[in-house]
Amino acid sequence: MFVVIEGLDGSGKSTQTRRLGEWFTKRGVTCLTTNQPSNGTIGTLAREVTKGAFPVDNEALSLLFAAEHLQHYKQVIEPALNRGEYVICDRYYYSNLVYQGKTPELFERILSYNYAVMNPPAKKPDAVIYLDAAPEECMRRITANRAEISIFEKTDKLKALRNRYNSTFEYLRKTEKIITIQTENLNQNQVYEKIVNKIAPLCST
């Protein structure tokens, strides 16, 4: 099983990726938890760009991320799935659509880049868990827990990104298994329980 967890920076993706991995492990399943951008060469370069280390054109960044998705899938995700392991990934190509797809035209082009290299449905996850969080709460967590913030981590930008997440997953809902978890006014444990309640039935089918 291949599960992706998506959402704004500060929405709790990393925590819930770890906890879901632990849940699978307790059920006797070998589970790999990973993230994008990865720690590979391309992923490291992409992460430096998002930190503002040097300027890159938005569409060039889209192509860089598409290359990162493919490389990470080939090097990390696919081998684990072939070994019979479960994989949970913090972010996938959906983030590329949301963060760089600022206009309908850009969205369509970025979707075509990723579909060209990722070749869905071969590399499509079994489920995408979208943590829909309030931008203000995300910023509170980011500033409280990190010394560095990315070029996307400002409240006004997070608000725009949240709107694009919602429209992106509405667009993809007919072709992908999207599970939206509203996290507002919920603590970490409550969000985790909601995720498990949604994922457990998929494991038994």
Tab-separated table of C-alpha atoms in Angstrom:
chain	number	residue	atom	x	y	z
A	1	MET	CA	0.000	0.000	0.000
A	2	PHE	CA	1.221	3.468	-0.943
A	3	VAL	CA	-0.161	6.433	1.042
A	4	VAL	CA	0.623	10.129	0.599
A	5	ILE	CA	0.007	12.812	3.227
A	6	GLU	CA	-0.405	16.347	1.883
A	7	GLY	CA	-1.103	19.785	3.308
A	8	LEU	CA	0.336	23.165	4.081
A	9	ASP	CA	3.664	23.577	5.852
A	10	GLY	CA	2.812	23.393	9.549
A	11	SER	CA	-0.324	21.294	9.020
A	12	GLY	CA	1.150	18.309	10.873
A	13	LYS	CA	2.126	16.167	7.874
A	14	SER	CA	5.450	14.990	9.283
A	15	THR	CA	3.934	14.037	12.628
A	16	GLN	CA	1.048	12.140	11.069
A	17	THR	CA	3.350	10.417	8.566
A	18	ARG	CA	5.432	9.114	11.464
A	19	ARG	CA	2.403	8.078	13.521
A	20	LEU	CA	0.692	6.291	10.638
A	21	GLY	CA	3.932	4.443	9.963
A	22	GLU	CA	4.005	3.345	13.592
A	23	TRP	CA	0.357	2.213	13.327
A	24	PHE	CA	1.173	-0.002	10.346
A	25	THR	CA	4.241	-1.401	12.112
A	26	LYS	CA	2.135	-2.352	15.148
A	27	ARG	CA	-0.132	-4.297	12.784
A	28	GLY	CA	2.899	-6.359	11.718
A	29	VAL	CA	3.419	-4.539	8.415
A	30	THR	CA	6.864	-3.455	7.259
A	31	CYS	CA	6.443	0.243	6.541
A	32	LEU	CA	8.744	2.855	5.044
A	33	THR	CA	8.116	6.522	5.842
A	34	THR	CA	9.711	9.055	3.515
A	35	ASN	CA	9.282	12.606	2.271
A	36	GLN	CA	9.591	14.926	-0.697
A	37	PRO	CA	11.715	16.846	-1.364
A	38	SER	CA	13.896	13.898	-0.433
A	39	ASN	CA	17.466	13.925	0.846
A	40	GLY	CA	18.734	12.877	-2.574
A	41	THR	CA	20.755	15.142	-4.858
A	42	ILE	CA	17.780	16.617	-6.736
A	43	GLY	CA	15.635	16.868	-3.617
A	44	THR	CA	18.381	18.667	-1.713
A	45	LEU	CA	18.728	21.192	-4.530
A	46	ALA	CA	14.955	21.736	-4.609
A	47	ARG	CA	14.891	22.287	-0.851
A	48	GLU	CA	17.648	24.915	-1.113
A	49	VAL	CA	15.566	26.787	-3.690
A	50	THR	CA	12.509	26.794	-1.407
A	51	LYS	CA	14.695	28.236	1.358
A	52	GLY	CA	15.542	31.160	-0.919
A	53	ALA	CA	19.199	30.185	-1.380
A	54	PHE	CA	19.059	31.358	-4.996
A	55	PRO	CA	16.309	32.481	-7.386
A	56	VAL	CA	14.779	30.028	-9.867
A	57	ASP	CA	11.992	30.657	-12.358
A	58	ASN	CA	8.663	29.190	-11.191
A	59	GLU	CA	8.296	26.884	-14.185
A	60	ALA	CA	11.924	25.784	-13.994
A	61	LEU	CA	11.260	24.888	-10.353
A	62	SER	CA	8.250	22.858	-11.500
A	63	LEU	CA	10.468	20.827	-13.798
A	64	LEU	CA	13.022	20.355	-11.018
A	65	PHE	CA	10.314	19.018	-8.719
A	66	ALA	CA	8.997	16.703	-11.446
A	67	ALA	CA	12.518	15.275	-11.777
A	68	GLU	CA	12.703	14.893	-7.988
A	69	HIS	CA	9.376	13.008	-7.856
A	70	LEU	CA	10.551	10.539	-10.498
A	71	GLN	CA	14.014	10.028	-8.994
A	72	HIS	CA	12.663	9.545	-5.485
A	73	TYR	CA	10.017	7.135	-6.712
A	74	LYS	CA	12.557	5.059	-8.643
A	75	GLN	CA	15.217	5.052	-5.913
A	76	VAL	CA	13.112	4.780	-2.756
A	77	ILE	CA	9.377	4.202	-3.170
A	78	GLU	CA	9.248	1.612	-5.953
A	79	PRO	CA	11.938	-0.688	-4.454
A	80	ALA	CA	10.094	-0.673	-1.103
A	81	LEU	CA	6.776	-1.510	-2.771
A	82	ASN	CA	8.466	-4.286	-4.750
A	83	ARG	CA	9.749	-5.712	-1.456
A	84	GLY	CA	6.146	-5.897	-0.271
A	85	GLU	CA	6.465	-2.966	2.131
A	86	TYR	CA	3.936	-0.226	2.776
A	87	VAL	CA	5.092	3.312	1.961
A	88	ILE	CA	3.905	6.592	3.457
A	89	CYS	CA	5.227	9.721	1.778
A	90	ASP	CA	5.082	13.240	3.208
A	91	ARG	CA	4.230	15.191	0.004
A	92	TYR	CA	4.151	13.970	-3.592
A	93	TYR	CA	3.531	15.569	-6.982
A	94	TYR	CA	0.338	17.205	-5.684
A	95	SER	CA	2.496	19.774	-3.891
A	96	ASN	CA	4.074	20.657	-7.242
A	97	LEU	CA	0.611	21.352	-8.676
A	98	VAL	CA	-0.365	23.499	-5.695
A	99	TYR	CA	2.828	25.445	-5.062
A	100	GLN	CA	3.823	26.157	-8.676
A	101	GLY	CA	0.420	25.956	-10.449
A	102	LYS	CA	-0.469	29.593	-9.873
A	103	THR	CA	-2.726	29.913	-12.929
A	104	PRO	CA	-4.981	27.413	-14.739
A	105	GLU	CA	-2.526	27.347	-17.643
A	106	LEU	CA	0.451	26.656	-15.361
A	107	PHE	CA	-1.529	24.016	-13.477
A	108	GLU	CA	-2.269	22.110	-16.696
A	109	ARG	CA	1.345	22.262	-17.851
A	110	ILE	CA	2.699	21.129	-14.487
A	111	LEU	CA	0.171	18.307	-14.406
A	112	SER	CA	1.361	17.250	-17.861
A	113	TYR	CA	5.037	17.327	-16.736
A	114	ASN	CA	4.317	15.100	-13.774
A	115	TYR	CA	2.014	12.751	-15.657
A	116	ALA	CA	4.650	12.403	-18.368
A	117	VAL	CA	7.351	11.277	-15.938
A	118	MET	CA	5.217	9.602	-13.264
A	119	ASN	CA	3.030	7.653	-15.729
A	120	PRO	CA	-0.139	7.320	-13.621
A	121	PRO	CA	-1.770	5.066	-12.636
A	122	ALA	CA	1.459	3.056	-12.277
A	123	LYS	CA	2.878	5.438	-9.677
A	124	LYS	CA	-0.386	6.720	-8.218
A	125	PRO	CA	-0.865	6.258	-4.442
A	126	ASP	CA	-3.641	4.086	-3.057
A	127	ALA	CA	-4.787	7.035	-0.934
A	128	VAL	CA	-3.963	10.714	-0.502
A	129	ILE	CA	-4.661	12.156	2.952
A	130	TYR	CA	-5.075	15.916	2.757
A	131	LEU	CA	-4.744	17.713	6.101
A	132	ASP	CA	-6.824	20.868	5.629
A	133	ALA	CA	-5.475	23.271	8.262
A	134	ALA	CA	-6.005	26.956	9.002
A	135	PRO	CA	-3.068	29.041	7.671
A	136	GLU	CA	-2.892	31.058	10.909
A	137	GLU	CA	-2.417	27.889	12.967
A	138	CYS	CA	0.179	26.614	10.495
A	139	MET	CA	2.183	29.827	10.853
A	140	ARG	CA	1.982	29.637	14.639
A	141	ARG	CA	3.486	26.132	14.550
A	142	ILE	CA	6.132	27.071	11.987
A	143	THR	CA	7.417	30.088	13.903
A	144	ALA	CA	7.323	28.206	17.210
A	145	ASN	CA	9.218	25.155	15.999
A	146	ARG	CA	11.706	26.304	13.368
A	147	ALA	CA	14.654	28.647	13.094
A	148	GLU	CA	14.349	28.791	9.286
A	149	ILE	CA	11.222	29.267	7.196
A	150	SER	CA	10.747	28.731	3.458
A	151	ILE	CA	9.791	31.298	0.840
A	152	PHE	CA	6.203	29.960	0.971
A	153	GLU	CA	5.769	30.285	4.732
A	154	LYS	CA	3.883	33.533	5.185
A	155	THR	CA	0.232	33.759	6.210
A	156	ASP	CA	-0.960	35.417	2.991
A	157	LYS	CA	0.867	32.846	0.864
A	158	LEU	CA	-0.481	29.981	2.957
A	159	LYS	CA	-4.030	31.277	2.454
A	160	ALA	CA	-3.564	31.274	-1.324
A	161	LEU	CA	-1.986	27.805	-1.170
A	162	ARG	CA	-4.880	26.453	0.882
A	163	ASN	CA	-7.308	27.649	-1.794
A	164	ARG	CA	-5.212	25.951	-4.474
A	165	TYR	CA	-5.030	22.721	-2.449
A	166	ASN	CA	-8.812	22.641	-2.215
A	167	SER	CA	-9.315	23.317	-5.917
A	168	THR	CA	-6.579	20.835	-6.907
A	169	PHE	CA	-8.053	17.977	-4.938
A	170	GLU	CA	-11.556	18.817	-6.111
A	171	TYR	CA	-10.220	18.545	-9.669
A	172	LEU	CA	-8.473	15.217	-8.976
A	173	ARG	CA	-11.187	13.665	-6.816
A	174	LYS	CA	-12.744	11.715	-9.701
A	175	THR	CA	-9.491	9.978	-10.596
A	176	GLU	CA	-7.674	9.709	-7.249
A	177	LYS	CA	-8.563	8.475	-3.773
A	178	ILE	CA	-8.557	11.779	-1.853
A	179	ILE	CA	-9.295	11.747	1.894
A	180	THR	CA	-9.732	15.234	3.352
A	181	ILE	CA	-9.235	15.637	7.103
A	182	GLN	CA	-10.382	18.966	8.530
A	183	THR	CA	-7.879	19.666	11.328
A	184	GLU	CA	-9.210	22.966	12.677
A	185	ASN	CA	-9.905	22.797	16.444
A	186	LEU	CA	-8.513	19.248	16.589
A	187	ASN	CA	-5.421	18.195	18.494
A	188	GLN	CA	-2.736	15.870	17.135
A	189	ASN	CA	-4.360	12.748	18.605
A	190	GLN	CA	-7.784	13.572	17.195
A	191	VAL	CA	-6.343	14.083	13.722
A	192	TYR	CA	-4.473	10.780	14.014
A	193	GLU	CA	-7.667	8.945	15.007
A	194	LYS	CA	-9.492	10.365	11.996
A	195	ILE	CA	-6.703	9.237	9.675
A	196	VAL	CA	-6.662	5.710	11.099
A	197	ASN	CA	-10.455	5.467	10.829
A	198	LYS	CA	-10.200	6.317	7.130
A	199	ILE	CA	-7.185	4.120	6.349
A	200	ALA	CA	-8.156	0.980	8.303
A	201	PRO	CA	-11.043	-0.023	5.972
A	202	LEU	CA	-8.746	0.291	2.944
A	203	CYS	CA	-6.304	-2.165	4.510
A	204	SER	CA	-8.969	-4.809	4.949
A	205	THR	CA	-10.143	-4.732	1.320
